[in-house]
Coordinates of C-alpha atoms in Angstrom, one line a residue:
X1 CA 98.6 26.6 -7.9
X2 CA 100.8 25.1 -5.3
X3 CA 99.8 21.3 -4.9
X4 CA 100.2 21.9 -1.1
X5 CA 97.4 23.8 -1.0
X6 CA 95.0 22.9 -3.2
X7 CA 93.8 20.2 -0.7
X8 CA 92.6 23.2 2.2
X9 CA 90.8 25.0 -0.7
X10 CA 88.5 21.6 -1.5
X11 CA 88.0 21.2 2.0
X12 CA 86.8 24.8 2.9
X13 CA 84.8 24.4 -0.2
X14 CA 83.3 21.4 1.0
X15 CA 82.4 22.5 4.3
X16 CA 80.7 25.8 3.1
X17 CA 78.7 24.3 -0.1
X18 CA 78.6 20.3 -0.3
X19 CA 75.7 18.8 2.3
X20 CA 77.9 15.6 2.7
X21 CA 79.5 16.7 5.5
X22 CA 76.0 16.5 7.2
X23 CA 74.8 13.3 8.2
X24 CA 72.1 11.3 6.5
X25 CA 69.9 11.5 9.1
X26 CA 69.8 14.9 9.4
X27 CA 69.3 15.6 5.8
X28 CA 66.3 13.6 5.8
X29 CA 65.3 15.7 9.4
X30 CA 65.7 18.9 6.7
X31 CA 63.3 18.0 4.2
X32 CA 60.1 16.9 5.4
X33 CA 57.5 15.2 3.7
X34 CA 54.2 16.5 2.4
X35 CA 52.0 18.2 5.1
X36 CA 54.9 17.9 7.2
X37 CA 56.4 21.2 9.1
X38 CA 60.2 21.0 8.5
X39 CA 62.1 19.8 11.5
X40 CA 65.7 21.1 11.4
X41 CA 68.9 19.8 13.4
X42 CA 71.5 21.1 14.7
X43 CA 73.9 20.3 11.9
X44 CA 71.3 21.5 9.6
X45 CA 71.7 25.1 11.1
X46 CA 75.5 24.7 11.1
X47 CA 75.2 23.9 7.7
X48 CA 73.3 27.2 6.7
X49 CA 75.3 28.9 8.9
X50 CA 78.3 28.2 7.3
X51 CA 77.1 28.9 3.9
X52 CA 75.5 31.8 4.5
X53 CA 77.0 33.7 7.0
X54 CA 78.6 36.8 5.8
X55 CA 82.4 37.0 7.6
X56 CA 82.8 33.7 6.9
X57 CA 82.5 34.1 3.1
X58 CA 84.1 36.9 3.6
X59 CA 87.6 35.3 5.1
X60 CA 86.8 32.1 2.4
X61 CA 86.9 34.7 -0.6
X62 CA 90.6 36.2 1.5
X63 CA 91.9 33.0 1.2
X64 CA 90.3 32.1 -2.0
X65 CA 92.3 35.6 -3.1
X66 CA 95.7 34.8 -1.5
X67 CA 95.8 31.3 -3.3
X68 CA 96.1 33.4 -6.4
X69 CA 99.3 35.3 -5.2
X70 CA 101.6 32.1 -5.3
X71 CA 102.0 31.9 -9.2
X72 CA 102.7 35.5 -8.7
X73 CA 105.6 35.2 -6.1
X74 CA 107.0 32.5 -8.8
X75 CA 106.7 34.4 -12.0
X76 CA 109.7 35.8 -14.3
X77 CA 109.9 39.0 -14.4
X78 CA 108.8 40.2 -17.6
X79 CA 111.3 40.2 -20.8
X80 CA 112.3 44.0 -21.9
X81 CA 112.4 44.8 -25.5
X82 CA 114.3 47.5 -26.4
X83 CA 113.9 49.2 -29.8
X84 CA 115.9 52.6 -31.5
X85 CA 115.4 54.0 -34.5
X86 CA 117.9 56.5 -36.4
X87 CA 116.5 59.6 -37.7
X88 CA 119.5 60.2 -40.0
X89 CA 121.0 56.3 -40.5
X90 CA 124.6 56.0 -39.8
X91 CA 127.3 55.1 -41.9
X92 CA 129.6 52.0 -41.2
X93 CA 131.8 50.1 -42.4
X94 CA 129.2 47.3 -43.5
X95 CA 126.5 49.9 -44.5
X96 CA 123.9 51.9 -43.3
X97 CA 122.6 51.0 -39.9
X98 CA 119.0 52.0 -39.5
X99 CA 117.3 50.5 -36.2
X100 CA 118.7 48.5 -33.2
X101 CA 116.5 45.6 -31.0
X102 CA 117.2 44.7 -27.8
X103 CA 115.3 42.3 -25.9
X104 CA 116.4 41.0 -22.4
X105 CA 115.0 38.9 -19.6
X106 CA 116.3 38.6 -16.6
X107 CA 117.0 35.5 -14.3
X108 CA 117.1 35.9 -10.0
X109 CA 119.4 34.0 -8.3
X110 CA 118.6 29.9 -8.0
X111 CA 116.0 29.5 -5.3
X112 CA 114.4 33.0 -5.2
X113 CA 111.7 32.1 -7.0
X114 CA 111.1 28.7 -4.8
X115 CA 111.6 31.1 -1.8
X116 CA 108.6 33.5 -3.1
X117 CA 106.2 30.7 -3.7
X118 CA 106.8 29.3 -0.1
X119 CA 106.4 32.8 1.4
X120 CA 103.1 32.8 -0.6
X121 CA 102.0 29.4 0.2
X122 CA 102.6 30.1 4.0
X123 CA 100.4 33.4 3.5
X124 CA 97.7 31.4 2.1
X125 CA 98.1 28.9 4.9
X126 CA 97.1 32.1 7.1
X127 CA 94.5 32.9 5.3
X128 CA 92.9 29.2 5.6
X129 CA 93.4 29.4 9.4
X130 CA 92.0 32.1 9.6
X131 CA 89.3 31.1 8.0
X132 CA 88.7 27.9 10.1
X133 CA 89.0 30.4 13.3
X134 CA 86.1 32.7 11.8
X135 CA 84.1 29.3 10.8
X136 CA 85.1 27.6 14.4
X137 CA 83.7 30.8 15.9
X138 CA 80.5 30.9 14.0
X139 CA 79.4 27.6 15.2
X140 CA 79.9 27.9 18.7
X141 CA 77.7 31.2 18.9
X142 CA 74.9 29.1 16.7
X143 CA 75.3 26.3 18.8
X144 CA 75.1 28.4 22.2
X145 CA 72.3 30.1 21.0
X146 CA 70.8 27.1 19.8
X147 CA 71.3 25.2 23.6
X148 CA 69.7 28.8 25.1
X149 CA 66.5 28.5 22.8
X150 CA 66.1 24.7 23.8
X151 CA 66.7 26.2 27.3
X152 CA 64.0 28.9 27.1
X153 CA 62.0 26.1 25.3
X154 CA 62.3 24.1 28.3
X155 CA 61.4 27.0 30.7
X156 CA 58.4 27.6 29.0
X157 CA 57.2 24.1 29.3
X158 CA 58.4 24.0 32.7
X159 CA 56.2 27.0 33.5
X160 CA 52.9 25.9 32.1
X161 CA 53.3 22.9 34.0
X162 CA 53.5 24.8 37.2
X163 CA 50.3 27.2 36.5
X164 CA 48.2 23.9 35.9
X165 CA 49.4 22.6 39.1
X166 CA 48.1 25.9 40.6
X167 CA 45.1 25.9 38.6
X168 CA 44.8 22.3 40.4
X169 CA 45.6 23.7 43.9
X170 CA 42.9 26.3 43.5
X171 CA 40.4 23.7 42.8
X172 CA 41.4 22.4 45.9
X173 CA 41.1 25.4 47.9
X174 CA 37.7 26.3 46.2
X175 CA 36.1 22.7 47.4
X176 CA 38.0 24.0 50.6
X177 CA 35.9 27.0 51.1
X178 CA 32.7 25.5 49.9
X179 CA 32.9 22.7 52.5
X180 CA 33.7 25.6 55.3
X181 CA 30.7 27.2 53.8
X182 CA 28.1 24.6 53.9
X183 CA 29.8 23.2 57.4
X184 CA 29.0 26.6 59.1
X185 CA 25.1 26.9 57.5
X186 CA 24.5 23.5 58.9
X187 CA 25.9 24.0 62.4
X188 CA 23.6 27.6 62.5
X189 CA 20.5 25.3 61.8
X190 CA 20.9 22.5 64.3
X191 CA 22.0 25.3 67.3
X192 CA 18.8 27.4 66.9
X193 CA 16.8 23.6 66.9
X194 CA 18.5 22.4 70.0
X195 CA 17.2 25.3 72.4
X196 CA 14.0 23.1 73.1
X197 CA 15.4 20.4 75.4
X198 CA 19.2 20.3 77.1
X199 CA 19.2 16.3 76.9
X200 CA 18.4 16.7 72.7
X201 CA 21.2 19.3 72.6
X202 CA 23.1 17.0 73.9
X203 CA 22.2 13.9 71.6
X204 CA 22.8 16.4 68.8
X205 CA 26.3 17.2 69.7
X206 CA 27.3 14.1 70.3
X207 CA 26.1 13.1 66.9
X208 CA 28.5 15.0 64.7
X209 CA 31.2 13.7 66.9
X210 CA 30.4 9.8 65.8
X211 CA 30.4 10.9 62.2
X212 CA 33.3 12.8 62.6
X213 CA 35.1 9.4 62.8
X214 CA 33.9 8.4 60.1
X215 CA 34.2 11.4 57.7
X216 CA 37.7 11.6 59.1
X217 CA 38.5 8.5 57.2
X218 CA 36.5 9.3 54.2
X219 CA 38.8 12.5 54.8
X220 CA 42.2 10.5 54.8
X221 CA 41.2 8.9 51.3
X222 CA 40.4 12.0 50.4
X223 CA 43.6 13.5 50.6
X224 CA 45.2 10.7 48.9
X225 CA 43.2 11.2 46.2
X226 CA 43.7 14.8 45.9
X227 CA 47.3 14.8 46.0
X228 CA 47.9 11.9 43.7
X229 CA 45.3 13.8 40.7
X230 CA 47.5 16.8 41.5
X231 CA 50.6 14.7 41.2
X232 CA 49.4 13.3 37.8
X233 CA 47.8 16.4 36.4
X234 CA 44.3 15.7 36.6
X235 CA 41.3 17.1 38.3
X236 CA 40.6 17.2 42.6
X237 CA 37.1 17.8 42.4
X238 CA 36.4 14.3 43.3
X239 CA 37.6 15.1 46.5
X240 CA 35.8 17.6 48.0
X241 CA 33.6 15.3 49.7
X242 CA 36.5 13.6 52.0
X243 CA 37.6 17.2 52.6
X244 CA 34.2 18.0 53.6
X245 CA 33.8 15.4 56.2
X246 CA 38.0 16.1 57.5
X247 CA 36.4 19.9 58.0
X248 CA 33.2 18.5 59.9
X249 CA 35.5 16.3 62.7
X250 CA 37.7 17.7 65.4
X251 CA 40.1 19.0 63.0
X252 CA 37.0 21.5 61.7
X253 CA 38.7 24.4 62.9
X254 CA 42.0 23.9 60.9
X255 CA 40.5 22.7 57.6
X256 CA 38.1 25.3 57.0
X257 CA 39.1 27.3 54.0
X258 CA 38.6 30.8 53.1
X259 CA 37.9 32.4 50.3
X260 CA 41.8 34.9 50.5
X261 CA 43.5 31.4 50.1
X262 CA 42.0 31.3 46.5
X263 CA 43.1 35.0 46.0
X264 CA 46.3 34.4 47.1
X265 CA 46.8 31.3 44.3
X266 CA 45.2 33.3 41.6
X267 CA 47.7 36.0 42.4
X268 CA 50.5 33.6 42.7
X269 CA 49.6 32.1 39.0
X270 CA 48.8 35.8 37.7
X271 CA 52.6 36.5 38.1
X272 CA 53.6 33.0 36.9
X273 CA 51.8 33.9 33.3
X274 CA 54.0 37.2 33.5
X275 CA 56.6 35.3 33.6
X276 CA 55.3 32.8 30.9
X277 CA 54.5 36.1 28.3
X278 CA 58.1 37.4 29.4
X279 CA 60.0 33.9 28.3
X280 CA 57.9 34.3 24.7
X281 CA 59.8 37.1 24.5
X282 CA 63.0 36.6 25.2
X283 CA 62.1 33.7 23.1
X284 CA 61.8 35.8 20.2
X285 CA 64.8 37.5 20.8
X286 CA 67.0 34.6 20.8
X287 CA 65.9 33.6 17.7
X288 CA 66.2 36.8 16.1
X289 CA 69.8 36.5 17.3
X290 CA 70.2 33.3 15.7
X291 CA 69.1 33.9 12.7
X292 CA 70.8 36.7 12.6
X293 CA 74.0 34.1 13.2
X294 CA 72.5 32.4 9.8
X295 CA 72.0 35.4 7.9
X296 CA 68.4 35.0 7.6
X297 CA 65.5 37.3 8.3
X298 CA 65.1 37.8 12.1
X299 CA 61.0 36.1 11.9
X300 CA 61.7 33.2 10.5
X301 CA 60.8 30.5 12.9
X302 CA 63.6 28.0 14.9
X303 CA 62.8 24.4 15.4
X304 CA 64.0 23.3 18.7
X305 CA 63.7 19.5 20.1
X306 CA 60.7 19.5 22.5
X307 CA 62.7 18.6 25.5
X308 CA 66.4 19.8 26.5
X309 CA 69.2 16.6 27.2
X310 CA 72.2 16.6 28.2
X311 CA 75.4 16.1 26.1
X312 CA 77.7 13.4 27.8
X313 CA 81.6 14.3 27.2
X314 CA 84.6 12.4 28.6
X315 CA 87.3 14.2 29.0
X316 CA 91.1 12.9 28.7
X317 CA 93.3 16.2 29.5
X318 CA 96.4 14.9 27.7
X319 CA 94.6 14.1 24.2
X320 CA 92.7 17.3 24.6
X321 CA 95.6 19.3 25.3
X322 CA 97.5 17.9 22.6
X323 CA 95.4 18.6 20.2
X324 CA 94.1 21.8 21.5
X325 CA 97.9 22.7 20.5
X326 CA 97.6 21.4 17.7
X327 CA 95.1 22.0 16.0
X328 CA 93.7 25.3 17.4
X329 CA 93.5 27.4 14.6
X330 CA 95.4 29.9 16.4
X331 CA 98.2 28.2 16.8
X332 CA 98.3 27.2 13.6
X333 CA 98.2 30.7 11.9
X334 CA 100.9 31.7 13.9
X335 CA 103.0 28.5 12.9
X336 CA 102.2 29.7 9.4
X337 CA 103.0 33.1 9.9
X338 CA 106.6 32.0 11.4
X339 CA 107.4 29.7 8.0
X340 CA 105.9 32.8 6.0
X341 CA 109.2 34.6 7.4
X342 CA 111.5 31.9 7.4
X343 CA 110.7 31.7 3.5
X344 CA 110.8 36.1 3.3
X345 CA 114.3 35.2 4.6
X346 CA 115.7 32.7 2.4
X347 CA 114.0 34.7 -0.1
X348 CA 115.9 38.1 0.3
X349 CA 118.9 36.4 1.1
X350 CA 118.8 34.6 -2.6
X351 CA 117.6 38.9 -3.8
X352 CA 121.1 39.9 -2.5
X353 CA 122.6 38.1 -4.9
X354 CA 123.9 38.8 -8.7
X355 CA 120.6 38.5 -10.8
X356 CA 121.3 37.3 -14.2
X357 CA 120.0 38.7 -17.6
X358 CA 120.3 37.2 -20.8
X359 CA 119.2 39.0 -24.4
X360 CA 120.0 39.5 -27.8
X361 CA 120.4 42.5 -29.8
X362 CA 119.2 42.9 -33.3
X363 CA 121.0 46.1 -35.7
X364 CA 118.9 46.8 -38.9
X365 CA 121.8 47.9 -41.5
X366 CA 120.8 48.8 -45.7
X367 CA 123.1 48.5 -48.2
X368 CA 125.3 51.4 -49.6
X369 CA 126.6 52.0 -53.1
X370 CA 130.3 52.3 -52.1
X371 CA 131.0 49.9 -49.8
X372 CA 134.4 50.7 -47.8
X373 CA 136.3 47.4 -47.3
X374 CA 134.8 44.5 -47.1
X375 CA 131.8 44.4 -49.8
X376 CA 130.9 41.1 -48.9
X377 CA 129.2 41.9 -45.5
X378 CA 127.4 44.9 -47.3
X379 CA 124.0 45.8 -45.9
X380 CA 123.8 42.3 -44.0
X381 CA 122.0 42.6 -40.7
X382 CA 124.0 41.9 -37.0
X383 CA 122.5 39.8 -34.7
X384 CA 124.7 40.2 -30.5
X385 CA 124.0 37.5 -27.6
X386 CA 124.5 40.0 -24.6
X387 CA 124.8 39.3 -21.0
X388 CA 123.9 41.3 -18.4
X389 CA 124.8 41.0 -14.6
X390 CA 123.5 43.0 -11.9
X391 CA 125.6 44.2 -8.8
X392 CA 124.3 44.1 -5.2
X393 CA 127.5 46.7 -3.8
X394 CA 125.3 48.2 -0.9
X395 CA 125.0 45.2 1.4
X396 CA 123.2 47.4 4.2
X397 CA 120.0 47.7 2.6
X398 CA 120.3 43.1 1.9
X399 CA 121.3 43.1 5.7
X400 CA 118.3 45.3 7.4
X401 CA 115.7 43.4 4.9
X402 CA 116.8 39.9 6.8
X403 CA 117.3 40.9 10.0
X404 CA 113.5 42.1 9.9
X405 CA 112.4 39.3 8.5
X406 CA 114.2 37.6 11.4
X407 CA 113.0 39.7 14.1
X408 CA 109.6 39.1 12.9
X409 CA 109.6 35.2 13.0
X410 CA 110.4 35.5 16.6
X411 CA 107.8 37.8 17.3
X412 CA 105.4 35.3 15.5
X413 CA 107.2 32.4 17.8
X414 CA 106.7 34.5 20.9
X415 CA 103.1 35.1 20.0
X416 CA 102.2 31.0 19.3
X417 CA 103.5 30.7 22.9
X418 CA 101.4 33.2 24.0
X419 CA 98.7 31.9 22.8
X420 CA 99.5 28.5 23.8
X421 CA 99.5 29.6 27.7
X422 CA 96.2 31.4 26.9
X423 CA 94.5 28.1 25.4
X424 CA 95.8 26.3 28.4
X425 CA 94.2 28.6 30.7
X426 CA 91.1 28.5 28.4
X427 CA 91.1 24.9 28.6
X428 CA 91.3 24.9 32.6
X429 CA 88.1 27.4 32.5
X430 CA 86.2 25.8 30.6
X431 CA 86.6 22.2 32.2
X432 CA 86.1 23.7 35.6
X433 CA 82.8 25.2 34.1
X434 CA 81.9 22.0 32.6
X435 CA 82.4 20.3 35.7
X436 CA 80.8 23.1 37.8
X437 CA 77.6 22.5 35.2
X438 CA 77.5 18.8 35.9
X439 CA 77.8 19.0 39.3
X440 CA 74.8 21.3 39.3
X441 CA 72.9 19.6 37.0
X442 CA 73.0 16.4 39.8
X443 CA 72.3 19.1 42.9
X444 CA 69.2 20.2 41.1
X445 CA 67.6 17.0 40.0
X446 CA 67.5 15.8 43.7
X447 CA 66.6 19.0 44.9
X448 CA 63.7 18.8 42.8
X449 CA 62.9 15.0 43.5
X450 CA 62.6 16.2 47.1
X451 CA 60.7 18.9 46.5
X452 CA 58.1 17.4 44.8
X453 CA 57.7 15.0 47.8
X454 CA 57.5 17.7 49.7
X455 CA 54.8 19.5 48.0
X456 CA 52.9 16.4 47.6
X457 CA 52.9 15.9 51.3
X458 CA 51.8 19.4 52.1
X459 CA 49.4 19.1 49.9
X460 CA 47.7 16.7 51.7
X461 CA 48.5 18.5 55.0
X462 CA 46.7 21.1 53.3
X463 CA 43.6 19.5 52.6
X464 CA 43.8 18.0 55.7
X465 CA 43.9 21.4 57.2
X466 CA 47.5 20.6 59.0
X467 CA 49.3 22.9 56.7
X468 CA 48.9 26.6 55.3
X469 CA 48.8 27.9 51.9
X470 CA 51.6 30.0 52.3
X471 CA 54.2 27.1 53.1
X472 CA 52.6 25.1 49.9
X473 CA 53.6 28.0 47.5
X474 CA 56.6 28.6 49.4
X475 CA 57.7 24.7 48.3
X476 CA 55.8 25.6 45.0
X477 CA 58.4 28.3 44.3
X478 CA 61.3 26.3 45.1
X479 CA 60.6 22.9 42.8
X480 CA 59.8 25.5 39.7
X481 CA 62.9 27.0 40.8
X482 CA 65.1 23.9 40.9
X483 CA 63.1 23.3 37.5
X484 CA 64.3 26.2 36.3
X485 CA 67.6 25.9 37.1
X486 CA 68.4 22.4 36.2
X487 CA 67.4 23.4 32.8
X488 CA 69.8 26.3 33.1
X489 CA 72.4 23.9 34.6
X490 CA 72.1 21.5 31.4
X491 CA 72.2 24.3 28.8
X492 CA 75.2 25.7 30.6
X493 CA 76.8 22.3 29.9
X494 CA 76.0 21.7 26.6
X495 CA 77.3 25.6 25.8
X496 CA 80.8 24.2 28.0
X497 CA 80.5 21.5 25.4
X498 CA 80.5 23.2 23.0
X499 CA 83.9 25.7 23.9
X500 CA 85.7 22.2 24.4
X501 CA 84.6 21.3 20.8
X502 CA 85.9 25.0 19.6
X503 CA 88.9 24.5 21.3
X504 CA 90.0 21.2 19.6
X505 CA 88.8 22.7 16.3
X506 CA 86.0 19.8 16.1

């Protein structure tokens, strides 16, 4: 095997079977201790991938299989050995000649043989590229899928969050409608007891005014409470006596709950556990994609980290263009393909010349009882160095074989350049994306800062009675949609990330 090439074949090897390549860390990640659940990385399911994925072995065992045609193109051809026997021996002058052995080998012209194993070489170079492209491939679609489950992941968690907080704002609303409740027995009471005497009536009415005052502020703290708990996650209840005395004051009319604002929340989280059953789904679908990606049965389960981060990537667009072209498998098959018929060339050209054979012929000669002549050489055996010379006289057949091979090696340049100008425009895409998903990324992090002020400040409106349900699950739906889509925006940047990386051939 050509020296040249022995080096790719160790290093596809070691990138499909030797865990090296992965770091230390992440081999310790892979196998957990006892009791443990095994948490695997990202490299760890590149790893897999790459060993167990079918096309990749598949273009691995193609180059594996072209390696073994260079000490073919390089090979004599093989030596002929002639052999006749007479039936009836003839008669000569030195006896009777029985059998004649010819064997002959024949030599191509100097540097056909050199040209072969360089065409070969370059084919195998092909094949290796080739195989990187497949392998290059491979890991972008695990690591996109991979960035959509952490996405999904984060949706999920994103979600749950959001039906607590309703289960939190429904608390609210409850204490809401039992304050309204209790507010209006207690007014029915004291109205049918102040018919006795027009000056008590009005000593009674004035009396819910003076402890409106103070219930009001008892009512203020209340509504701090309520929305820092909701804020933090934890229960209002504690709250619902401030809310009672804000719905006792002047305001009395505005803060009284009713019972449809419950309804309206419990039908608002109803459809937000839809949507929580309907990411578990797709959830399961992406993985069964995925391990489909690994060659691995579709219910086997995919460890995800529990939060989704963003991967920071500078970007210097001379470096990366550089080695986009040169390094892109791509280009580099087609580079090989262009040598391959330079060398088919220079190879034919040498085939047009006189190929040279060299042999020796053997003559099997007995003895006779009347030698004629010469009795000395009687039945002795001849031994004949022959030369043989072969004549390339039709020249159009030499001529058409290079001229194809020379029309093809500028179709292969034609097609690198080609595929240069695609990369390039590739490369421009995929920044602008990038950049698009970082700019996003920012948008919807401050659109969600604000709109969780915002909904903590309604929230106390709300309980307050200054603000209606339906503008509080209006702002609800927009923070779990900025939620949403930051984690969106982030896995769309990772998966940009990740093209770059493919691009390159990192």
């Amino acid at each position: 095997m050509n020296r040249k090439y022995k080096y790719p074949l160790v290093i596809a090897i070691n990138i499909l079977l030797c865990p090296a390549v992965i770091p230390v860390s992440a081999r310790q990640s892979a196998s957990p201790t006892e009791g443990q659940q095994p948490v695997d990385s990202l490299s760890v399911y590149l790893e897999q991938a790459a060993r167990n994925n079918p096309q990749v072995n598949a273009d691995f065992m193609l180059y594996k299989a072209s390696l073994e045609k260079i000490p073919q193109a390089g090979a004599f051809s093989d030596p002929e050995l002639e052999i006749g026997l007479f039936i009836k021996p003839m008669e000569t002058l030195m006896g009777k000649q029985v059998a004649d052995f010819t064997l002959m080998q024949m030599f191509p012209w100097f540097g056909t043989r050199k040209a072969a194993r360089g065409e070969a070489s370059e084919m195998a170079r092909m094949a290796y590229e080739q195989f990187r492209d497949t392998r290059n491939n491979l890991w972008y679609e695990v690591k996109a899928q991979w960035y959509q489950l952490c996405n999904l992941n984060e949706q999920y968690r994103t979600m749950k969050t959001n039906i607590h907080l309703l289960c939190q704002l429904e608390q609210l609303a409850l204490n809401r409608f039992s304050a309204s409740s209790a507010q209006a027995t207690s007014l029915s009471v004291s109205s049918s007891s102040s018919s006795s005497s027009s000056a008590a009536a009005k000593s009674i009415s004035s009396m819910p005014l003076a402890s409106a005052s103070g219930n009001d502020m008892a009512g203020m703290g209340g509504m701090g409470n309520a929305a820092s708990a909701i804020a933090s996650g934890t229960s209002i209840g504690t709250s619902s006596g401030g809310m009672s005395g804000m719905g006792g004051g002047s305001m009395g009319s505005t803060a009284t709950g009713s019972m449809s604002d419950v309804l309206r929340i419990q039908m608002e989280r109803a459809e937000l556990e839809d949507n929580l059953a309907t990411l578990q789904s797709a959830r399961l679908t992406a993985e069964a994609r995925f391990n489909a990606l690994l060659n691995r049965p579709s219910d086997v389960p995919v460890h995800v980290p529990d939060s989704l981060t963003q991967r920071f990537y500078r970007i210097d667009e001379h470096i990366l263009i550089d080695s986009i072209l040169t390094h892109n498998p791509m280009i580099t098959m087609l580079e090989a393909e262009g040598e391959a018929f330079r060398a088919k060339a220079k190879m034919e050209r040498r085939m047009s010349y006189p190929m040279i054979g060299i042999g020796l012929q053997y003559s099997l000669v007995n003895k006779v009882a009347d030698p004629m002549g010469m009795p000395d050489m009687n039945g002795k055996d001849m031994v004949m160095p022959m030369l043989k010379i072969s004549l390339p006289l039709f020249r159009r057949k030499y001529n058409a074989q290079q001229r194809e091979s020379h029309n093809y090696r500028v179709a292969s340049e034609l097609k690198r350049d080609n595929i240069q100008n695609q990369l390039q425009a590739e490369y421009i895409n995929v920044r602008q994306q990038l950049d698009d998903a970082a700019r996003k990324v920012l948008l919807y992090e401050q659109q969600y800062s604000l709109s969780l002020s915002t909904w903590q400040l309604m929230v106390r409106e709300f309980s307050a009675g200054r603000q209606s349900l339906t503008d509080v699950i209006q702002v609800e739906r927009q923070m779990l949609d900025y939620k949403l889509k930051k984690s969106e925006a982030i896995a769309a940047y990772n998966t940009m990330v990740a093209a770059m990386e493919k691009l390159i051939a990192r």
